Amino acid sequence: MERTLVLVKPDAVQRGLIGKIITRFEEKGFQTAGLKFLWMDEKKAGRLYEPHFGKAFYEPLVNYMTSGPITAMVLEGEKVIEQVRNMMGATNPQNASPGSIRGDFATRIDHNIVHGSDSPESAQREIPIFFEKAELVDYTKDISKWI
Ligand code: UDP
Ligand code: MG
């Protein structure tokens, strides 16, 4: 089954939105494979945002993402990568549709509250930055046949 990395970013943690954001994905029907609360260091943030290295927003982005603790999760489901991206909304919350997470909870691109892998290749690269293999749990929920 497809897996993706989701991060509840430092601004969302500070604003008390961890539960609300997790609830969106839980209610949608995705299965949680991994979940942790941590404070990223610069090294981790650098690995995560390596594809953006050298861009104008890179340094402010690393500062933002290391400015406080985050919640990291791995979600599992059919087409979960694309569906999570749709649920997150546009990168710039000013263009994100109402009803999307960024559309409903954020107003600025530099405080856009949530991260989700953008492709299977990104998910494969990003998940191991936060989770060891043994920290990801394989299981079947009895309710999954109803989702
Ligand atoms: N970002 C920013 N300014 C920009 C573009 C991106 O601050 O002009 C930040 C923003 O937090 C975004 C992250 O950098 O979520 C990664 O950018 P990307 O284009 O990968 O957007 P995402 O995949 O998060 O939607
Ligand atoms: Mg991205």
mmCIF file with all atom_site columns, C-alpha atoms and ligand atoms in Angstrom:
data_model
loop_
_atom_site.group_PDB
_atom_site.id
_atom_site.type_symbol
_atom_site.label_atom_id
_atom_site.label_alt_id
_atom_site.label_comp_id
_atom_site.label_asym_id
_atom_site.label_entity_id
_atom_site.label_seq_id
_atom_site.pdbx_PDB_ins_code
_atom_site.Cartn_x
_atom_site.Cartn_y
_atom_site.Cartn_z
_atom_site.occupancy
_atom_site.B_iso_or_equiv
_atom_site.pdbx_formal_charge
_atom_site.auth_seq_id
_atom_site.auth_comp_id
_atom_site.auth_asym_id
_atom_site.auth_atom_id
_atom_site.pdbx_PDB_model_num
ATOM   1   C  CA  . MET A 1 1   ? 0.000   0.000  0.000  1.00 0.00 ? 1   MET A CA  1
ATOM   2   C  CA  . GLU A 1 2   ? 1.218   3.520  -0.806 1.00 0.00 ? 2   GLU A CA  1
ATOM   3   C  CA  . ARG A 1 3   ? 2.733   5.592  2.013  1.00 0.00 ? 3   ARG A CA  1
ATOM   4   C  CA  . THR A 1 4   ? 3.440   9.303  2.415  1.00 0.00 ? 4   THR A CA  1
ATOM   5   C  CA  . LEU A 1 5   ? 5.166   11.578 4.914  1.00 0.00 ? 5   LEU A CA  1
ATOM   6   C  CA  . VAL A 1 6   ? 3.045   14.264 6.568  1.00 0.00 ? 6   VAL A CA  1
ATOM   7   C  CA  . LEU A 1 7   ? 4.464   16.913 8.906  1.00 0.00 ? 7   LEU A CA  1
ATOM   8   C  CA  . VAL A 1 8   ? 2.453   19.185 11.165 1.00 0.00 ? 8   VAL A CA  1
ATOM   9   C  CA  . LYS A 1 9   ? 4.802   22.174 10.987 1.00 0.00 ? 9   LYS A CA  1
ATOM   10  C  CA  . PRO A 1 10  ? 5.997   24.290 13.973 1.00 0.00 ? 10  PRO A CA  1
ATOM   11  C  CA  . ASP A 1 11  ? 3.381   27.032 13.486 1.00 0.00 ? 11  ASP A CA  1
ATOM   12  C  CA  . ALA A 1 12  ? 0.550   24.500 13.584 1.00 0.00 ? 12  ALA A CA  1
ATOM   13  C  CA  . VAL A 1 13  ? 1.958   22.895 16.739 1.00 0.00 ? 13  VAL A CA  1
ATOM   14  C  CA  . GLN A 1 14  ? 2.218   26.316 18.431 1.00 0.00 ? 14  GLN A CA  1
ATOM   15  C  CA  . ARG A 1 15  ? -1.344  27.152 17.387 1.00 0.00 ? 15  ARG A CA  1
ATOM   16  C  CA  . GLY A 1 16  ? -2.718  23.934 18.874 1.00 0.00 ? 16  GLY A CA  1
ATOM   17  C  CA  . LEU A 1 17  ? -3.754  22.417 15.535 1.00 0.00 ? 17  LEU A CA  1
ATOM   18  C  CA  . ILE A 1 18  ? -2.093  18.990 15.795 1.00 0.00 ? 18  ILE A CA  1
ATOM   19  C  CA  . GLY A 1 19  ? -5.335  17.212 16.622 1.00 0.00 ? 19  GLY A CA  1
ATOM   20  C  CA  . LYS A 1 20  ? -7.401  19.011 14.013 1.00 0.00 ? 20  LYS A CA  1
ATOM   21  C  CA  . ILE A 1 21  ? -4.910  18.229 11.246 1.00 0.00 ? 21  ILE A CA  1
ATOM   22  C  CA  . ILE A 1 22  ? -4.530  14.580 12.224 1.00 0.00 ? 22  ILE A CA  1
ATOM   23  C  CA  . THR A 1 23  ? -8.322  14.302 12.464 1.00 0.00 ? 23  THR A CA  1
ATOM   24  C  CA  . ARG A 1 24  ? -8.731  15.414 8.847  1.00 0.00 ? 24  ARG A CA  1
ATOM   25  C  CA  . PHE A 1 25  ? -6.628  12.512 7.640  1.00 0.00 ? 25  PHE A CA  1
ATOM   26  C  CA  . GLU A 1 26  ? -8.086  10.045 10.134 1.00 0.00 ? 26  GLU A CA  1
ATOM   27  C  CA  . GLU A 1 27  ? -11.648 10.913 9.190  1.00 0.00 ? 27  GLU A CA  1
ATOM   28  C  CA  . LYS A 1 28  ? -10.797 10.684 5.511  1.00 0.00 ? 28  LYS A CA  1
ATOM   29  C  CA  . GLY A 1 29  ? -9.905  7.051  6.119  1.00 0.00 ? 29  GLY A CA  1
ATOM   30  C  CA  . PHE A 1 30  ? -6.132  6.847  5.818  1.00 0.00 ? 30  PHE A CA  1
ATOM   31  C  CA  . GLN A 1 31  ? -4.325  4.437  8.059  1.00 0.00 ? 31  GLN A CA  1
ATOM   32  C  CA  . THR A 1 32  ? -1.539  5.643  10.362 1.00 0.00 ? 32  THR A CA  1
ATOM   33  C  CA  . ALA A 1 33  ? 1.686   3.665  9.952  1.00 0.00 ? 33  ALA A CA  1
ATOM   34  C  CA  . GLY A 1 34  ? 3.928   5.928  12.065 1.00 0.00 ? 34  GLY A CA  1
ATOM   35  C  CA  . LEU A 1 35  ? 3.580   8.904  14.371 1.00 0.00 ? 35  LEU A CA  1
ATOM   36  C  CA  . LYS A 1 36  ? 6.078   10.954 16.404 1.00 0.00 ? 36  LYS A CA  1
ATOM   37  C  CA  . PHE A 1 37  ? 6.680   14.343 18.004 1.00 0.00 ? 37  PHE A CA  1
ATOM   38  C  CA  . LEU A 1 38  ? 10.138  15.840 17.599 1.00 0.00 ? 38  LEU A CA  1
ATOM   39  C  CA  . TRP A 1 39  ? 12.172  18.986 17.246 1.00 0.00 ? 39  TRP A CA  1
ATOM   40  C  CA  . MET A 1 40  ? 14.022  18.886 13.918 1.00 0.00 ? 40  MET A CA  1
ATOM   41  C  CA  . ASP A 1 41  ? 17.632  19.968 13.822 1.00 0.00 ? 41  ASP A CA  1
ATOM   42  C  CA  . GLU A 1 42  ? 19.209  21.801 10.898 1.00 0.00 ? 42  GLU A CA  1
ATOM   43  C  CA  . LYS A 1 43  ? 20.680  18.605 9.532  1.00 0.00 ? 43  LYS A CA  1
ATOM   44  C  CA  . LYS A 1 44  ? 17.296  16.919 9.233  1.00 0.00 ? 44  LYS A CA  1
ATOM   45  C  CA  . ALA A 1 45  ? 15.693  20.052 7.770  1.00 0.00 ? 45  ALA A CA  1
ATOM   46  C  CA  . GLY A 1 46  ? 18.553  20.238 5.269  1.00 0.00 ? 46  GLY A CA  1
ATOM   47  C  CA  . ARG A 1 47  ? 17.955  16.637 4.207  1.00 0.00 ? 47  ARG A CA  1
ATOM   48  C  CA  . LEU A 1 48  ? 14.202  17.183 3.895  1.00 0.00 ? 48  LEU A CA  1
ATOM   49  C  CA  . TYR A 1 49  ? 14.536  20.337 1.828  1.00 0.00 ? 49  TYR A CA  1
ATOM   50  C  CA  . GLU A 1 50  ? 17.667  19.348 -0.106 1.00 0.00 ? 50  GLU A CA  1
ATOM   51  C  CA  . PRO A 1 51  ? 15.781  19.766 -3.433 1.00 0.00 ? 51  PRO A CA  1
ATOM   52  C  CA  . HIS A 1 52  ? 15.223  23.437 -2.522 1.00 0.00 ? 52  HIS A CA  1
ATOM   53  C  CA  . PHE A 1 53  ? 18.853  24.133 -1.572 1.00 0.00 ? 53  PHE A CA  1
ATOM   54  C  CA  . GLY A 1 54  ? 20.050  27.430 -3.069 1.00 0.00 ? 54  GLY A CA  1
ATOM   55  C  CA  . LYS A 1 55  ? 16.583  28.908 -3.563 1.00 0.00 ? 55  LYS A CA  1
ATOM   56  C  CA  . ALA A 1 56  ? 15.787  32.300 -2.038 1.00 0.00 ? 56  ALA A CA  1
ATOM   57  C  CA  . PHE A 1 57  ? 13.374  30.811 0.494  1.00 0.00 ? 57  PHE A CA  1
ATOM   58  C  CA  . TYR A 1 58  ? 15.681  27.957 1.558  1.00 0.00 ? 58  TYR A CA  1
ATOM   59  C  CA  . GLU A 1 59  ? 17.286  29.586 4.617  1.00 0.00 ? 59  GLU A CA  1
ATOM   60  C  CA  . PRO A 1 60  ? 14.089  31.113 6.020  1.00 0.00 ? 60  PRO A CA  1
ATOM   61  C  CA  . LEU A 1 61  ? 12.431  27.733 5.407  1.00 0.00 ? 61  LEU A CA  1
ATOM   62  C  CA  . VAL A 1 62  ? 15.060  25.831 7.407  1.00 0.00 ? 62  VAL A CA  1
ATOM   63  C  CA  . ASN A 1 63  ? 14.821  28.451 10.198 1.00 0.00 ? 63  ASN A CA  1
ATOM   64  C  CA  . TYR A 1 64  ? 11.031  28.092 10.247 1.00 0.00 ? 64  TYR A CA  1
ATOM   65  C  CA  . MET A 1 65  ? 11.074  24.308 10.278 1.00 0.00 ? 65  MET A CA  1
ATOM   66  C  CA  . THR A 1 66  ? 13.604  24.206 13.127 1.00 0.00 ? 66  THR A CA  1
ATOM   67  C  CA  . SER A 1 67  ? 11.903  26.958 15.165 1.00 0.00 ? 67  SER A CA  1
ATOM   68  C  CA  . GLY A 1 68  ? 9.851   24.544 17.280 1.00 0.00 ? 68  GLY A CA  1
ATOM   69  C  CA  . PRO A 1 69  ? 8.660   20.964 17.522 1.00 0.00 ? 69  PRO A CA  1
ATOM   70  C  CA  . ILE A 1 70  ? 6.694   19.212 14.809 1.00 0.00 ? 70  ILE A CA  1
ATOM   71  C  CA  . THR A 1 71  ? 4.542   16.131 14.489 1.00 0.00 ? 71  THR A CA  1
ATOM   72  C  CA  . ALA A 1 72  ? 5.638   13.624 11.849 1.00 0.00 ? 72  ALA A CA  1
ATOM   73  C  CA  . MET A 1 73  ? 3.428   10.874 10.504 1.00 0.00 ? 73  MET A CA  1
ATOM   74  C  CA  . VAL A 1 74  ? 3.403   8.263  7.837  1.00 0.00 ? 74  VAL A CA  1
ATOM   75  C  CA  . LEU A 1 75  ? -0.028  7.695  6.325  1.00 0.00 ? 75  LEU A CA  1
ATOM   76  C  CA  . GLU A 1 76  ? -1.030  4.754  4.226  1.00 0.00 ? 76  GLU A CA  1
ATOM   77  C  CA  . GLY A 1 77  ? -3.763  4.244  1.646  1.00 0.00 ? 77  GLY A CA  1
ATOM   78  C  CA  . GLU A 1 78  ? -4.601  3.991  -2.017 1.00 0.00 ? 78  GLU A CA  1
ATOM   79  C  CA  . LYS A 1 79  ? -3.234  7.057  -3.847 1.00 0.00 ? 79  LYS A CA  1
ATOM   80  C  CA  . VAL A 1 80  ? -2.490  8.569  -0.441 1.00 0.00 ? 80  VAL A CA  1
ATOM   81  C  CA  . ILE A 1 81  ? 0.271   10.832 -1.802 1.00 0.00 ? 81  ILE A CA  1
ATOM   82  C  CA  . GLU A 1 82  ? -1.952  12.636 -4.282 1.00 0.00 ? 82  GLU A CA  1
ATOM   83  C  CA  . GLN A 1 83  ? -4.975  12.675 -1.983 1.00 0.00 ? 83  GLN A CA  1
ATOM   84  C  CA  . VAL A 1 84  ? -3.015  14.191 0.915  1.00 0.00 ? 84  VAL A CA  1
ATOM   85  C  CA  . ARG A 1 85  ? -1.635  16.872 -1.412 1.00 0.00 ? 85  ARG A CA  1
ATOM   86  C  CA  . ASN A 1 86  ? -5.199  17.695 -2.494 1.00 0.00 ? 86  ASN A CA  1
ATOM   87  C  CA  . MET A 1 87  ? -6.355  17.854 1.105  1.00 0.00 ? 87  MET A CA  1
ATOM   88  C  CA  . MET A 1 88  ? -3.433  20.172 2.000  1.00 0.00 ? 88  MET A CA  1
ATOM   89  C  CA  . GLY A 1 89  ? -4.233  22.678 -0.739 1.00 0.00 ? 89  GLY A CA  1
ATOM   90  C  CA  . ALA A 1 90  ? -1.884  24.961 -2.671 1.00 0.00 ? 90  ALA A CA  1
ATOM   91  C  CA  . THR A 1 91  ? 1.584   25.707 -1.242 1.00 0.00 ? 91  THR A CA  1
ATOM   92  C  CA  . ASN A 1 92  ? 0.586   29.346 -0.869 1.00 0.00 ? 92  ASN A CA  1
ATOM   93  C  CA  . PRO A 1 93  ? -2.415  29.421 1.503  1.00 0.00 ? 93  PRO A CA  1
ATOM   94  C  CA  . GLN A 1 94  ? -3.555  32.581 -0.269 1.00 0.00 ? 94  GLN A CA  1
ATOM   95  C  CA  . ASN A 1 95  ? -4.314  30.378 -3.295 1.00 0.00 ? 95  ASN A CA  1
ATOM   96  C  CA  . ALA A 1 96  ? -5.518  27.324 -1.361 1.00 0.00 ? 96  ALA A CA  1
ATOM   97  C  CA  . SER A 1 97  ? -9.186  26.476 -1.720 1.00 0.00 ? 97  SER A CA  1
ATOM   98  C  CA  . PRO A 1 98  ? -11.452 26.842 1.296  1.00 0.00 ? 98  PRO A CA  1
ATOM   99  C  CA  . GLY A 1 99  ? -11.976 23.337 2.616  1.00 0.00 ? 99  GLY A CA  1
ATOM   100 C  CA  . SER A 1 100 ? -8.320  22.435 2.176  1.00 0.00 ? 100 SER A CA  1
ATOM   101 C  CA  . ILE A 1 101 ? -6.115  22.422 5.269  1.00 0.00 ? 101 ILE A CA  1
ATOM   102 C  CA  . ARG A 1 102 ? -4.000  25.377 4.156  1.00 0.00 ? 102 ARG A CA  1
ATOM   103 C  CA  . GLY A 1 103 ? -7.113  27.114 2.828  1.00 0.00 ? 103 GLY A CA  1
ATOM   104 C  CA  . ASP A 1 104 ? -8.841  26.773 6.186  1.00 0.00 ? 104 ASP A CA  1
ATOM   105 C  CA  . PHE A 1 105 ? -5.997  27.333 8.660  1.00 0.00 ? 105 PHE A CA  1
ATOM   106 C  CA  . ALA A 1 106 ? -3.209  29.407 7.076  1.00 0.00 ? 106 ALA A CA  1
ATOM   107 C  CA  . THR A 1 107 ? -2.691  32.804 5.447  1.00 0.00 ? 107 THR A CA  1
ATOM   108 C  CA  . ARG A 1 108 ? 1.022   32.926 4.484  1.00 0.00 ? 108 ARG A CA  1
ATOM   109 C  CA  . ILE A 1 109 ? 3.323   30.792 2.335  1.00 0.00 ? 109 ILE A CA  1
ATOM   110 C  CA  . ASP A 1 110 ? 6.083   30.959 4.964  1.00 0.00 ? 110 ASP A CA  1
ATOM   111 C  CA  . HIS A 1 111 ? 3.711   29.632 7.656  1.00 0.00 ? 111 HIS A CA  1
ATOM   112 C  CA  . ASN A 1 112 ? 1.713   27.065 5.751  1.00 0.00 ? 112 ASN A CA  1
ATOM   113 C  CA  . ILE A 1 113 ? 1.272   24.562 8.614  1.00 0.00 ? 113 ILE A CA  1
ATOM   114 C  CA  . VAL A 1 114 ? 1.589   21.228 6.851  1.00 0.00 ? 114 VAL A CA  1
ATOM   115 C  CA  . HIS A 1 115 ? 3.956   19.190 4.680  1.00 0.00 ? 115 HIS A CA  1
ATOM   116 C  CA  . GLY A 1 116 ? 3.136   16.230 2.457  1.00 0.00 ? 116 GLY A CA  1
ATOM   117 C  CA  . SER A 1 117 ? 5.392   14.313 0.070  1.00 0.00 ? 117 SER A CA  1
ATOM   118 C  CA  . ASP A 1 118 ? 4.754   15.348 -3.529 1.00 0.00 ? 118 ASP A CA  1
ATOM   119 C  CA  . SER A 1 119 ? 5.498   12.065 -5.369 1.00 0.00 ? 119 SER A CA  1
ATOM   120 C  CA  . PRO A 1 120 ? 6.296   8.389  -4.690 1.00 0.00 ? 120 PRO A CA  1
ATOM   121 C  CA  . GLU A 1 121 ? 9.997   9.202  -5.144 1.00 0.00 ? 121 GLU A CA  1
ATOM   122 C  CA  . SER A 1 122 ? 9.782   12.032 -2.589 1.00 0.00 ? 122 SER A CA  1
ATOM   123 C  CA  . ALA A 1 123 ? 7.888   9.841  -0.125 1.00 0.00 ? 123 ALA A CA  1
ATOM   124 C  CA  . GLN A 1 124 ? 10.553  7.146  -0.430 1.00 0.00 ? 124 GLN A CA  1
ATOM   125 C  CA  . ARG A 1 125 ? 13.299  9.689  0.165  1.00 0.00 ? 125 ARG A CA  1
ATOM   126 C  CA  . GLU A 1 126 ? 11.548  11.614 2.973  1.00 0.00 ? 126 GLU A CA  1
ATOM   127 C  CA  . ILE A 1 127 ? 10.073  8.862  5.160  1.00 0.00 ? 127 ILE A CA  1
ATOM   128 C  CA  . PRO A 1 128 ? 13.490  7.447  6.254  1.00 0.00 ? 128 PRO A CA  1
ATOM   129 C  CA  . ILE A 1 129 ? 14.572  10.938 7.378  1.00 0.00 ? 129 ILE A CA  1
ATOM   130 C  CA  . PHE A 1 130 ? 12.039  10.606 10.202 1.00 0.00 ? 130 PHE A CA  1
ATOM   131 C  CA  . PHE A 1 131 ? 11.290  6.907  10.681 1.00 0.00 ? 131 PHE A CA  1
ATOM   132 C  CA  . GLU A 1 132 ? 13.299  3.717  10.988 1.00 0.00 ? 132 GLU A CA  1
ATOM   133 C  CA  . LYS A 1 133 ? 11.762  0.724  9.244  1.00 0.00 ? 133 LYS A CA  1
ATOM   134 C  CA  . ALA A 1 134 ? 10.859  -0.826 12.611 1.00 0.00 ? 134 ALA A CA  1
ATOM   135 C  CA  . GLU A 1 135 ? 8.944   2.312  13.649 1.00 0.00 ? 135 GLU A CA  1
ATOM   136 C  CA  . LEU A 1 136 ? 6.430   1.827  10.830 1.00 0.00 ? 136 LEU A CA  1
ATOM   137 C  CA  . VAL A 1 137 ? 3.648   -0.537 11.754 1.00 0.00 ? 137 VAL A CA  1
ATOM   138 C  CA  . ASP A 1 138 ? 1.993   -2.996 9.381  1.00 0.00 ? 138 ASP A CA  1
ATOM   139 C  CA  . TYR A 1 139 ? -1.502  -3.991 10.431 1.00 0.00 ? 139 TYR A CA  1
ATOM   140 C  CA  . THR A 1 140 ? -5.000  -4.437 9.102  1.00 0.00 ? 140 THR A CA  1
ATOM   141 C  CA  . LYS A 1 141 ? -7.957  -2.596 10.544 1.00 0.00 ? 141 LYS A CA  1
ATOM   142 C  CA  . ASP A 1 142 ? -11.202 -4.566 10.581 1.00 0.00 ? 142 ASP A CA  1
ATOM   143 C  CA  . ILE A 1 143 ? -12.992 -1.483 9.277  1.00 0.00 ? 143 ILE A CA  1
ATOM   144 C  CA  . SER A 1 144 ? -10.751 -1.094 6.213  1.00 0.00 ? 144 SER A CA  1
ATOM   145 C  CA  . LYS A 1 145 ? -13.155 -3.051 4.003  1.00 0.00 ? 145 LYS A CA  1
ATOM   146 C  CA  . TRP A 1 146 ? -15.753 -0.325 4.636  1.00 0.00 ? 146 TRP A CA  1
ATOM   147 C  CA  . ILE A 1 147 ? -13.508 2.564  3.577  1.00 0.00 ? 147 ILE A CA  1
HETATM 148 N  N1  . UDP B 2 .   ? 8.141   28.052 0.724  1.00 0.00 ? 1   UDP B N1  1
HETATM 149 C  C1  . UDP B 2 .   ? 8.274   29.406 1.037  1.00 0.00 ? 1   UDP B C1  1
HETATM 150 N  N2  . UDP B 2 .   ? 8.263   30.314 0.021  1.00 0.00 ? 1   UDP B N2  1
HETATM 151 C  C2  . UDP B 2 .   ? 8.156   29.963 -1.287 1.00 0.00 ? 1   UDP B C2  1
HETATM 152 C  C3  . UDP B 2 .   ? 8.041   28.601 -1.602 1.00 0.00 ? 1   UDP B C3  1
HETATM 153 C  C4  . UDP B 2 .   ? 8.035   27.674 -0.575 1.00 0.00 ? 1   UDP B C4  1
HETATM 154 O  O1  . UDP B 2 .   ? 8.374   29.757 2.212  1.00 0.00 ? 1   UDP B O1  1
HETATM 155 O  O2  . UDP B 2 .   ? 8.145   30.843 -2.155 1.00 0.00 ? 1   UDP B O2  1
HETATM 156 C  C5  . UDP B 2 .   ? 8.173   27.059 1.801  1.00 0.00 ? 1   UDP B C5  1
HETATM 157 C  C6  . UDP B 2 .   ? 6.786   26.569 2.216  1.00 0.00 ? 1   UDP B C6  1
HETATM 158 O  O3  . UDP B 2 .   ? 6.821   26.306 3.617  1.00 0.00 ? 1   UDP B O3  1
HETATM 159 C  C7  . UDP B 2 .   ? 6.649   25.286 1.424  1.00 0.00 ? 1   UDP B C7  1
HETATM 160 C  C8  . UDP B 2 .   ? 8.092   24.760 1.491  1.00 0.00 ? 1   UDP B C8  1
HETATM 161 O  O4  . UDP B 2 .   ? 8.885   25.924 1.362  1.00 0.00 ? 1   UDP B O4  1
HETATM 162 O  O5  . UDP B 2 .   ? 5.709   24.413 2.023  1.00 0.00 ? 1   UDP B O5  1
HETATM 163 C  C9  . UDP B 2 .   ? 8.465   23.763 0.431  1.00 0.00 ? 1   UDP B C9  1
HETATM 164 O  O6  . UDP B 2 .   ? 8.139   24.285 -0.831 1.00 0.00 ? 1   UDP B O6  1
HETATM 165 P  P1  . UDP B 2 .   ? 7.422   23.368 -1.921 1.00 0.00 ? 1   UDP B P1  1
HETATM 166 O  O7  . UDP B 2 .   ? 7.445   24.110 -3.212 1.00 0.00 ? 1   UDP B O7  1
HETATM 167 O  O8  . UDP B 2 .   ? 8.017   22.011 -1.889 1.00 0.00 ? 1   UDP B O8  1
HETATM 168 O  O9  . UDP B 2 .   ? 5.901   23.353 -1.415 1.00 0.00 ? 1   UDP B O9  1
HETATM 169 P  P2  . UDP B 2 .   ? 5.023   22.173 -0.782 1.00 0.00 ? 1   UDP B P2  1
HETATM 170 O  O10 . UDP B 2 .   ? 5.456   20.890 -1.424 1.00 0.00 ? 1   UDP B O10 1
HETATM 171 O  O11 . UDP B 2 .   ? 5.263   22.216 0.701  1.00 0.00 ? 1   UDP B O11 1
HETATM 172 O  O12 . UDP B 2 .   ? 3.607   22.541 -1.125 1.00 0.00 ? 1   UDP B O12 1
HETATM 173 MG MG  . MG  B 3 .   ? 7.332   20.053 -1.573 1.00 0.00 ? 2   MG  B MG  1
#
